[in-house]
Each structure stands twice: as C-alpha cells, then as structure tokens.
Coordinates of C-alpha atoms and ligand atoms in Angstrom, one line a residue:
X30 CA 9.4 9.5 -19.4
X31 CA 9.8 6.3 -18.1
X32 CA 8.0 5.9 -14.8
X33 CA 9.4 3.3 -11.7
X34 CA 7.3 4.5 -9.2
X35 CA 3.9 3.0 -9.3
X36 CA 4.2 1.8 -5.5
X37 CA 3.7 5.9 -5.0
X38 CA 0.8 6.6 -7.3
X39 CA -0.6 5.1 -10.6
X40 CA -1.2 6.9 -14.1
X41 CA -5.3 6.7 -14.0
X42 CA -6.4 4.5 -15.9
X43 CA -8.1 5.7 -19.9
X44 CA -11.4 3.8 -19.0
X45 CA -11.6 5.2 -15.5
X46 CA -10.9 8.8 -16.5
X47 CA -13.8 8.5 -18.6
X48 CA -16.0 6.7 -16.3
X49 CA -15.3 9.6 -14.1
X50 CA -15.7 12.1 -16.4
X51 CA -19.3 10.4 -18.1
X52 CA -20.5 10.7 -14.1
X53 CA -19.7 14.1 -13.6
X54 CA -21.2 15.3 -16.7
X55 CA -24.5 13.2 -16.1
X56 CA -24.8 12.2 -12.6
X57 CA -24.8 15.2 -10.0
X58 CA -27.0 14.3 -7.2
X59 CA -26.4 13.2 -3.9
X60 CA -26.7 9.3 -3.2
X61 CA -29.2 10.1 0.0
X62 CA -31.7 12.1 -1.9
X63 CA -34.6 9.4 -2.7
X64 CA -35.9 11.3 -6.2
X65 CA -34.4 9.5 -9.3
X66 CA -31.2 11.5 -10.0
X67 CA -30.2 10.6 -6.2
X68 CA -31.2 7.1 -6.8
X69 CA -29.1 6.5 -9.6
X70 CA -26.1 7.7 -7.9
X71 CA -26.6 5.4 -4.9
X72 CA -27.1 2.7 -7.4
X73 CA -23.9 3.6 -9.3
X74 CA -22.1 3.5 -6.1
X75 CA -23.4 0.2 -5.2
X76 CA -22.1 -1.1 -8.1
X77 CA -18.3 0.3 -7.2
X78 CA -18.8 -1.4 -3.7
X79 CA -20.2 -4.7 -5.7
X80 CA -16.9 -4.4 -7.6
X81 CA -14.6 -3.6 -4.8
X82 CA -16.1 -6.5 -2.5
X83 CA -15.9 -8.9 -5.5
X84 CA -12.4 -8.5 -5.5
X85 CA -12.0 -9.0 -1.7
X86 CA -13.9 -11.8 -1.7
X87 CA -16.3 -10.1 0.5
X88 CA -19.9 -9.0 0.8
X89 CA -20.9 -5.2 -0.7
X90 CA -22.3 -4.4 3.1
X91 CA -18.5 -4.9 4.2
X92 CA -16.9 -2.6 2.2
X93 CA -16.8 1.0 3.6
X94 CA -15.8 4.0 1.3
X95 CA -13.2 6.3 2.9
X96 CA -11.3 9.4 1.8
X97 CA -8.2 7.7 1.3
X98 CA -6.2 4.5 2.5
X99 CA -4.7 6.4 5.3
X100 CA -8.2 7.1 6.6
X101 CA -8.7 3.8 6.3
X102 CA -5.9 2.8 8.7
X103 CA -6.8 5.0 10.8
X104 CA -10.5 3.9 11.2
X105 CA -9.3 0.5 11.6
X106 CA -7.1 1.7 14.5
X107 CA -9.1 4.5 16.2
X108 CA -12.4 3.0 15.4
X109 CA -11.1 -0.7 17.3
X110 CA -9.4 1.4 19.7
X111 CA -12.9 3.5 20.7
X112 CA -14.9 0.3 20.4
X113 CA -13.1 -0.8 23.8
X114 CA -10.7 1.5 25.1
X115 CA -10.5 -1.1 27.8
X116 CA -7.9 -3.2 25.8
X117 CA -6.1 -0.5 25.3
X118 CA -2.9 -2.5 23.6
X119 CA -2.1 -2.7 20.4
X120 CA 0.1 -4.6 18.2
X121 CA 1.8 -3.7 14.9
X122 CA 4.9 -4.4 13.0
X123 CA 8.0 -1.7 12.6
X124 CA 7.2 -1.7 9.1
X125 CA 4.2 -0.2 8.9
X126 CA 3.3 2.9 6.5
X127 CA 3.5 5.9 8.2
X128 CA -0.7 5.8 8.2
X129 CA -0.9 2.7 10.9
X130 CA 2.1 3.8 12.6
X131 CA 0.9 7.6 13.4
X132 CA -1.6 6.3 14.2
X133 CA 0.0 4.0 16.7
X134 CA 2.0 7.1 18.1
X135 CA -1.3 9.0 18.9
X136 CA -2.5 6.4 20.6
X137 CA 0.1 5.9 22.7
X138 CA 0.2 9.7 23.7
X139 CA -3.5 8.6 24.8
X140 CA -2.3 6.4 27.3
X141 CA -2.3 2.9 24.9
X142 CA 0.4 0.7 25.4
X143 CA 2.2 -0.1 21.6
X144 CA 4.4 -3.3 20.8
X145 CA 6.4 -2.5 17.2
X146 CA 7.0 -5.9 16.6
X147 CA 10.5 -6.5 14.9
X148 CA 10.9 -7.7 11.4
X149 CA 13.8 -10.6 10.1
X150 CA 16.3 -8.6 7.3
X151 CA 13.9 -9.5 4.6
X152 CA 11.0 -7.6 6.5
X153 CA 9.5 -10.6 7.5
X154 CA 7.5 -10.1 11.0
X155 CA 8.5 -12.3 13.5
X156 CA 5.8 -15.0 14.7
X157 CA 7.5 -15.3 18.1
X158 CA 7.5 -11.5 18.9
X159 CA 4.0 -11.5 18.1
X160 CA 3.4 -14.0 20.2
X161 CA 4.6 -13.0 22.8
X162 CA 3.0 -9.2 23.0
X163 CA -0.6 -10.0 22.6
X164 CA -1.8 -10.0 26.4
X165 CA -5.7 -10.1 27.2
X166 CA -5.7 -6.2 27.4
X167 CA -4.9 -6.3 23.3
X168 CA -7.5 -4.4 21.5
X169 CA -5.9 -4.7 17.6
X170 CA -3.3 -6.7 15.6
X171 CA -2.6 -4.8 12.8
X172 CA 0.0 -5.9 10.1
X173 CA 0.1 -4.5 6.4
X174 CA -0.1 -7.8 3.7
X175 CA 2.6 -6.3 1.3
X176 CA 5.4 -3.5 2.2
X177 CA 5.6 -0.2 0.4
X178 CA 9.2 0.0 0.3
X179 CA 10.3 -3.9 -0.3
X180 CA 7.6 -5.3 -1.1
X181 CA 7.7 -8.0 1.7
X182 CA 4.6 -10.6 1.7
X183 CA 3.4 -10.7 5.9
X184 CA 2.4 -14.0 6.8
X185 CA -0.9 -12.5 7.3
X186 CA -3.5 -15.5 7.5
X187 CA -1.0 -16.9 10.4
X188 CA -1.2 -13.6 12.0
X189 CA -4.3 -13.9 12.2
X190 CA -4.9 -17.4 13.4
X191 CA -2.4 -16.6 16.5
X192 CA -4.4 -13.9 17.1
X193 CA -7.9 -15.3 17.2
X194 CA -6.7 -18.0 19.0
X195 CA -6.8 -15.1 21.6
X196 CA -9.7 -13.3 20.6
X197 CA -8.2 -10.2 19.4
X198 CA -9.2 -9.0 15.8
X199 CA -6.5 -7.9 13.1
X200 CA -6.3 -5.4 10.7
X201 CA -4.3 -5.7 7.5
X202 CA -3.2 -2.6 5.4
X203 CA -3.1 -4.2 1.5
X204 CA -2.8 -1.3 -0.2
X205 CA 0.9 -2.0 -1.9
X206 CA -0.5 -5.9 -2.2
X207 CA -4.2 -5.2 -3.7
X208 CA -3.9 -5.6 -7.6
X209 CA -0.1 -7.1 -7.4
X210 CA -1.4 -10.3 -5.5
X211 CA -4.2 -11.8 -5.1
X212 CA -6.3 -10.3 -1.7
X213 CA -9.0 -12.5 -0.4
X214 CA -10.0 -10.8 3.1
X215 CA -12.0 -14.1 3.7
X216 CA -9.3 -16.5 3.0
X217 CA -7.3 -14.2 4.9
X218 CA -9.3 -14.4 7.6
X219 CA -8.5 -10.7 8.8
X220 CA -11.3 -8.5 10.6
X221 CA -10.4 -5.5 8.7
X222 CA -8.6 -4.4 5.3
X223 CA -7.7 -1.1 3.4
X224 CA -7.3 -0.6 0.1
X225 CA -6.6 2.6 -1.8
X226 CA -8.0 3.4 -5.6
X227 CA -4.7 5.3 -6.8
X228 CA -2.4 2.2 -6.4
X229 CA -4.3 0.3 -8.5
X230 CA -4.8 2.9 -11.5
X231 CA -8.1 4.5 -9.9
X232 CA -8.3 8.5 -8.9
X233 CA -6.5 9.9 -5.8
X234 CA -8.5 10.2 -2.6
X235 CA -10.3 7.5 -1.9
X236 CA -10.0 4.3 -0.4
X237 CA -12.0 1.9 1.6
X238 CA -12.2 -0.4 4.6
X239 CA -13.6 -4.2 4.4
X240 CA -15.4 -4.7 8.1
X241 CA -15.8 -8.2 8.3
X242 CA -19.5 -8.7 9.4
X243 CA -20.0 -9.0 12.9
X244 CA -16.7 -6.9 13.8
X245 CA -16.9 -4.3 16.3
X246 CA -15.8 -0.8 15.5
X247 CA -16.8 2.8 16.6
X248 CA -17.8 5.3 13.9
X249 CA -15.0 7.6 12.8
X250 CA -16.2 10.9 11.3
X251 CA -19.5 11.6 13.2
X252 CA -22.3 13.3 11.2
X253 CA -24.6 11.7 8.8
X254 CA -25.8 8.7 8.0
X255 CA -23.0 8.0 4.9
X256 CA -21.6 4.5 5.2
X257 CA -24.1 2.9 7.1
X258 CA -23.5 5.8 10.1
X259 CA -19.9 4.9 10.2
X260 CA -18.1 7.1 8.3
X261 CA -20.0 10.6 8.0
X262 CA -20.5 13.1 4.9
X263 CA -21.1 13.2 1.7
X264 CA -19.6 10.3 -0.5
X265 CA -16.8 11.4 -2.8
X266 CA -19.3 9.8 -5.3
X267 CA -17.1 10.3 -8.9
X268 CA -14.1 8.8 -7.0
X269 CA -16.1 5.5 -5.6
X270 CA -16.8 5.3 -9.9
X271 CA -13.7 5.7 -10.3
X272 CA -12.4 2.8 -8.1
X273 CA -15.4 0.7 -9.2
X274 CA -14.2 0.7 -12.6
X275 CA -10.0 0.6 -11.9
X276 CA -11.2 -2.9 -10.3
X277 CA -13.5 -3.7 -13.0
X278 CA -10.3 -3.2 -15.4
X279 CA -7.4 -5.0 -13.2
X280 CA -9.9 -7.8 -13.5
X281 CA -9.9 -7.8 -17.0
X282 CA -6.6 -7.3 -17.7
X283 CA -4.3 -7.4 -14.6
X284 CA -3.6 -11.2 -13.9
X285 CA -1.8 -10.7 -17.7
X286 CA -0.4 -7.4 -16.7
X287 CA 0.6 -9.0 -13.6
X288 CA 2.9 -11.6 -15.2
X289 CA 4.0 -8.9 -18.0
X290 CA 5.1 -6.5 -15.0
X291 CA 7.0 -9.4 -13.1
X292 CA 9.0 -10.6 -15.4
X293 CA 10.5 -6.7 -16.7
X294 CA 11.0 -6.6 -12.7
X295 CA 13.1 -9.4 -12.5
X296 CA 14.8 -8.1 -15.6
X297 CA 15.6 -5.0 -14.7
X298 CA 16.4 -7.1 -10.9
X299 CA 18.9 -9.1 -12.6
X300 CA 20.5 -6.4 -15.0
X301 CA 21.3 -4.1 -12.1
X302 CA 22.8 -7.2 -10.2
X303 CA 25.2 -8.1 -13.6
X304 CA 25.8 -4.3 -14.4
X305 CA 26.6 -2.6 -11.5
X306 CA 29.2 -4.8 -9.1
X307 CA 28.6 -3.4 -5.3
X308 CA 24.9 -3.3 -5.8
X309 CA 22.6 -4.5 -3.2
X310 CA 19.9 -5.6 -3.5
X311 CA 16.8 -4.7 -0.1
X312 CA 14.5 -6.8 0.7
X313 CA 13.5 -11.0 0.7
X314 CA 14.3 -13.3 -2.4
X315 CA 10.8 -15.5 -1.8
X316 CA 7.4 -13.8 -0.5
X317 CA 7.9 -10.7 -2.1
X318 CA 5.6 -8.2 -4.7
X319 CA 7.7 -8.6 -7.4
X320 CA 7.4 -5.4 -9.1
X321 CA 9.0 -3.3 -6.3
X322 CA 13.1 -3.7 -6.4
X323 CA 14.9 -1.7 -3.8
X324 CA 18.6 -1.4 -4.0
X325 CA 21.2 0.1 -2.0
X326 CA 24.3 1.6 -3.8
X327 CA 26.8 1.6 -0.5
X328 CA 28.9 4.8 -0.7
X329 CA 26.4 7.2 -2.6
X330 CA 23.4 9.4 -1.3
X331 CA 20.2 7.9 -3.3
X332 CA 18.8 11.6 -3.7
X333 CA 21.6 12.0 -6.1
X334 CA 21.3 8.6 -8.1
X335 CA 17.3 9.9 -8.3
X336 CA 18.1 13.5 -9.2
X337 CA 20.3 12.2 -11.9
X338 CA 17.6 9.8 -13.0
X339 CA 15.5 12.1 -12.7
X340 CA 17.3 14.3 -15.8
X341 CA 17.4 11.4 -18.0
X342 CA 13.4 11.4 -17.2
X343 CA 13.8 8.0 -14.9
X344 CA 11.5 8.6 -12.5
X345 CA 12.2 6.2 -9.0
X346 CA 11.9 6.7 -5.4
X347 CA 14.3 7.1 -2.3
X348 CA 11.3 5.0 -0.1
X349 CA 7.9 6.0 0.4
X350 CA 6.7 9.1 -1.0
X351 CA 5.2 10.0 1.9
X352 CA 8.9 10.2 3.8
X353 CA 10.5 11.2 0.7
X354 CA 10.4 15.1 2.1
X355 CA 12.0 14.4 5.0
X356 CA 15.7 14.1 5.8
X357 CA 14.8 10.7 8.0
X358 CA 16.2 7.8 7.3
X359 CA 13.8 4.5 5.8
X360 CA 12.4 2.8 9.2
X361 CA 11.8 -0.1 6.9
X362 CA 15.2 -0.3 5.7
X363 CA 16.4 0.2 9.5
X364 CA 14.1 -1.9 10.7
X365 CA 15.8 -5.0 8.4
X366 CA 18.8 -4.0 10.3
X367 CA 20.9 -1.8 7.3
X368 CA 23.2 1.0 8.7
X369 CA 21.9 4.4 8.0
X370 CA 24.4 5.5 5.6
X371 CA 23.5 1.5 3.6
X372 CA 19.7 2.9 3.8
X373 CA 20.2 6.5 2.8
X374 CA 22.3 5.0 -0.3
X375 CA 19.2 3.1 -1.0
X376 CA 16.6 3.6 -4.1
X377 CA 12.6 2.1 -4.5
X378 CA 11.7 1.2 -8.6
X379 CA 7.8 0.4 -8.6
X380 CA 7.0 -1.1 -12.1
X381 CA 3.6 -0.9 -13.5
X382 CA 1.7 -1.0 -16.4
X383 CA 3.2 2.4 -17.8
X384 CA 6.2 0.3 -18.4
X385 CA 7.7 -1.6 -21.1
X386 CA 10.7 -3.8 -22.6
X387 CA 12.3 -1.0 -24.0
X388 CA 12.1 1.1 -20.6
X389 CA 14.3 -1.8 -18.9
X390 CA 17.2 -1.4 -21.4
X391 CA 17.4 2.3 -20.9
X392 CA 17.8 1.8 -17.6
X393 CA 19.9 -0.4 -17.8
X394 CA 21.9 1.9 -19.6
X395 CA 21.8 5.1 -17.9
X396 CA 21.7 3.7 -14.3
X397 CA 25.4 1.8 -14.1
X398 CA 26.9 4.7 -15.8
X399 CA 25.1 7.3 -13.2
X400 CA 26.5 5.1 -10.3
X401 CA 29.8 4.9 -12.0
X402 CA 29.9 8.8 -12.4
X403 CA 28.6 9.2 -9.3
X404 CA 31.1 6.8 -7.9
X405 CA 33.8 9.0 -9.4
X406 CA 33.0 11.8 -7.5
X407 CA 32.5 10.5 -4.4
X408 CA 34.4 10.8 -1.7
X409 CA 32.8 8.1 0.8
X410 CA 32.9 5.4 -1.7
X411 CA 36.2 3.1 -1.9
X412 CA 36.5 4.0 -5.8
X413 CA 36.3 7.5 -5.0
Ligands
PLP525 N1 -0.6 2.1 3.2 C1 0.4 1.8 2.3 C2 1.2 0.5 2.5 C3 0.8 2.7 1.3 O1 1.8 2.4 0.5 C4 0.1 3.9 1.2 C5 0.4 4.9 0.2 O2 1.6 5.1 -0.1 C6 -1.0 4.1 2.1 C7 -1.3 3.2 3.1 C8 -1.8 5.4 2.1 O3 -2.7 5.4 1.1 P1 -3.3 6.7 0.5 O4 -2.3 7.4 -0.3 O5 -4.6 6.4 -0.2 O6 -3.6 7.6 1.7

C-alpha cells in the first residue's frame, strides 16, 4: 500500500504503540488517586505534558489534555465565548476545519455575530479584512497556523499583533502545522493553540489546548477536578502516553524526516506537473506545509481518480476526511475562488513518514495513465 494521506491520520508510531501498550499492562490507576499506583500515573502524565509543552515552547501548567483536536477548538471557542459573552464577536478565517467553523455556526445560532474572513487564491487570510472586523465587542480571533487541505502557512504572529493591539486574544488551530513546522506558541504570541496526537504519529482521540498563562477562559466539560477544573473526567491516561512519546520521537527524528518527506513532495509535485499536461496544481507556491500537494484535474470527478487509486492501493484524499462523506463541495478550495466543478475535480496527497522513493515512481506511473483513462471516458473533459 502506499499511503498519501497522513494530513487525515498517521500510522502510530512502533515506539508509541509500545509505550501504550507497557502503560496499560502496568499502570491502571487513576491520576487523582494519591496511593502509589495513582501517583505514578499522574507522574507519567506529567511527563507527556512536559513533552508536549517542550515542543510548544510553553510551560507544562499551559498545556491542557482534551479528547481530541476538535474539542480543542471548541474549548478555545466556547470557553472565550463563556468567559465574556459580552463580546459576543468573533473572528475566523473561511478556511477553517470544520472543528472552528461549527463551532462558529453554533455560536452564531446563540445570537454571536461571526466575520469569515476571506482568504487570497493561495489561502492566504487577508490582513485588511481582519482588520477591519475586529470591533471592541470582539471576544476571539481565531485562525488555524497550517491548512488541512493546501497546506497554506497563516501569517499567524501578525494576526496576532493586530489583534492585541486591540485587546482581543487569538486562537490558532496547528494541528496540520505541529510536527511539519516548527510551532512556538510563545513566539507566536497566540493566547491559545490545539494540537492533536494522531497527526503527528500518536493514538486517535486525544489532543490538547496550550492556555497561555494569564488567559481567560470558562471550563468546558463541568465535573471534576481533571485539568486543573477546566476540562472535567477522567484523563484518557494511555493516550496522553501515547502523545508524550509521538513528541518525544518527532523530536528525535522528525527535523530529518521533515526534510526526507519534503523533498519526495516536491518530487512527486513536480512529476505530476511534467506528466500529466492540464494538471493544476491548489494552493500557494511560498508559505506552504510542503508535504500536502493538492491538484485539480479540470474535467474529471476526484472520487473517481481516488477510487481508481485506490485499486492500485494509492491511498489519497478528495479534502478533509472529515468532508470526504459528504457530497459538498471543498470550502477551502471555494474559498480560493475555484469553480465548483475545478474543486470537485480536485485531489489532497499528505506524505509522511510511511512513504518512500520508490512510492513516488509508482505514482508517478499509475496516476497520468488513471487521468489519461479517465480522460478517455469522460465526457466533460475536452479530450473526451
Ligand atoms: N483541525 C485541523 C486543521 C485538522 O486537520 C483536524 C483533523 O483533520 C482537526 C482540527 C481535528 O482534529 P481531531 O481529528 O483530533 O479531532
């Protein structure tokens, strides 16, 4: 199988499967109980938060353990929003993963006012926009660091200096950008950040929100004390190991993996470009995660290119997985200005560390002569 969608999920890691699977075996108590066996878990679990803050570049007392990266969106959003429902404006991009802008519909079926601020046709978000809809009634900026689908690199730290200028905190969702790029929440300057464990080669279901110290937010699941009394119930303890460690690994080995991963991307980038005439390529030439590639193939329907793929066992993406079930069109892709039929004809590849040189000449083999087949048949496309 060759595997070109690691912006969806991530293989877990060898050393983090058996990281997990040492904890369970050994380590069953719960981090609140103060005998030994609770202890040790808590202490475990402060070493994942040690790891995880590292990182950021943040304190461990910042870092907040959540189910998942789309609870942590939607703390940062609900949890700013509750903190003073007062300012109740709030300011996001038109690019946002479905987790921030849900989360942005809800609120506005509360009564919040929501700007989507537009993006340039790289995905860029536009400074001027921004500007222009933060009023004094603005309770949260929030703009993801890296895009899912394109991989477009937000001007973030500016973001954030327009918006403190004016008092308003910003959230930044870095869960496609976390392990790709470097993600210093300090340098950044932002007053909140989510991450997610499975992007970055960790287990599935949890995730975590940096609070910068001194930032004002409202609980979000109400019960115990877990997470300092801000997020409630019992820690998903073998998953916080697990994300410990999948940092403790990138760290060793992913500013080399990094650079391996890249340059396969721009590889495969280039042979598509040479190989299949018509091809065009989503997203911005500069400022961009390198290892996502999105193409449109003008004429064709991408669930057809991927079910082909797919039977060669080339695994890519038609956009986020999360949108990948439904018949709507990429708001990203739309949202860079591409006609719906340019968007629907358009396919994600993620590379990761599952992949290698030889995977880039097989599909570079079997991907021109799908579109050429496909072109064949089709009757939308000028060949056809
Ligand atoms: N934010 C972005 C940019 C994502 O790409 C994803 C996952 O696809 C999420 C948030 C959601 O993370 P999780 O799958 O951990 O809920």
């Amino acid at each position: 199988m060759i595997y070109l969608d690691h912006n969806a999920t991530t293989p877990v890691d060898p050393a983090v499967a058996d990281k997990m699977a040492w904890f369970l075996r050994e380590h069953f108590g719960n981090p609140s109980s103060l005998y030994p066996i609770g202890r040790r878990v808590k202490e475990l679990m402060n070493e994942a938060r040690e790891r995880v803050a590292g990182a950021l570049g943040v304190d461990r007392g910042e870092i907040f353990f959540t189910g998942s990266g789309t609870e942590a969106d939607n703390f940062a959003v609900f949890g700013t929003f509750d903190a003073a429902p007062e300012r109740n404006e709030f300011v996001t991009s038109a690019i946002e993963h479905p987790a921030v802008i849900e989360a942005a519909k809800t609120l506005e079926r509360r009564g919040a006012k929501v700007t989507y601020v537009p993006v340039d046709e790289y995905g860029t978000v536009s400074l001027d926009h921004l500007r222009s809809a933060l009023t004094p009634k603005t309770g949260l900026v929030s703009v993801m660091h890296a895009n899912n689908e394109i991989g477009t690199i937000e001007p973030v730290a500016e973001i954030v200096r327009i918006a403190h200028e004016r008092g308003i905190p910003v959230h930044s969702d870095a869960v496609q950008s976390f392990g790709k790029i470097d993600v210093d929440a300090r340098k950044l300057g932002v007053d909140f950040l989510t991450v997610s464990a499975h992007k970055i080669y960790g287990p599935k279901g949890i995730g975590a929100l940096y609070i910068r110290r001194g930032a004002t937010i409202c609980p979000f699941v109400h019960g115990g004390r877990q997470e300092r009394g801000l997020r409630a119930g019992t820690e998903n303890t073998a998953g916080i190991v697990g994300f410990g460690e999948a940092v403790r690994v990138l760290e060793e080995k992913g500013r080399k993996e990094r650079a391996r991963i890249e340059k396969l991307a721009e590889a495969l980038k280039r042979g598509i470009e040479q190989k299949i005439p018509g091809a065009k390529f989503n997203g911005p030439p500069e400022n961009r995660v390198k290892s996502t590639i999105n193409f449109a193939f003008p004429g064709l329907e991408a669930e057809a290119i991927l079910l082909a793929l797919a039977t060669k066992e080339i695994y890519v993406s038609t956009g986020s997985a999360c949108s990948e079930e439904s018949e709507e069109v990429s708001h990203v892709l739309q949202a860079i200005g591409l006609r719906p039929e340019i968007a629907r004809s358009s396919i994600r590849m993620s590379l990761g560390r599952s992949n290698a040189e030889e995977d880039i000449a097989v599909v570079l083999r079997e991907l021109p002569a799908i579109i050429a087949k496909l072109r064949s048949i089709s009757a939308f496309h000028p060949e056809g």
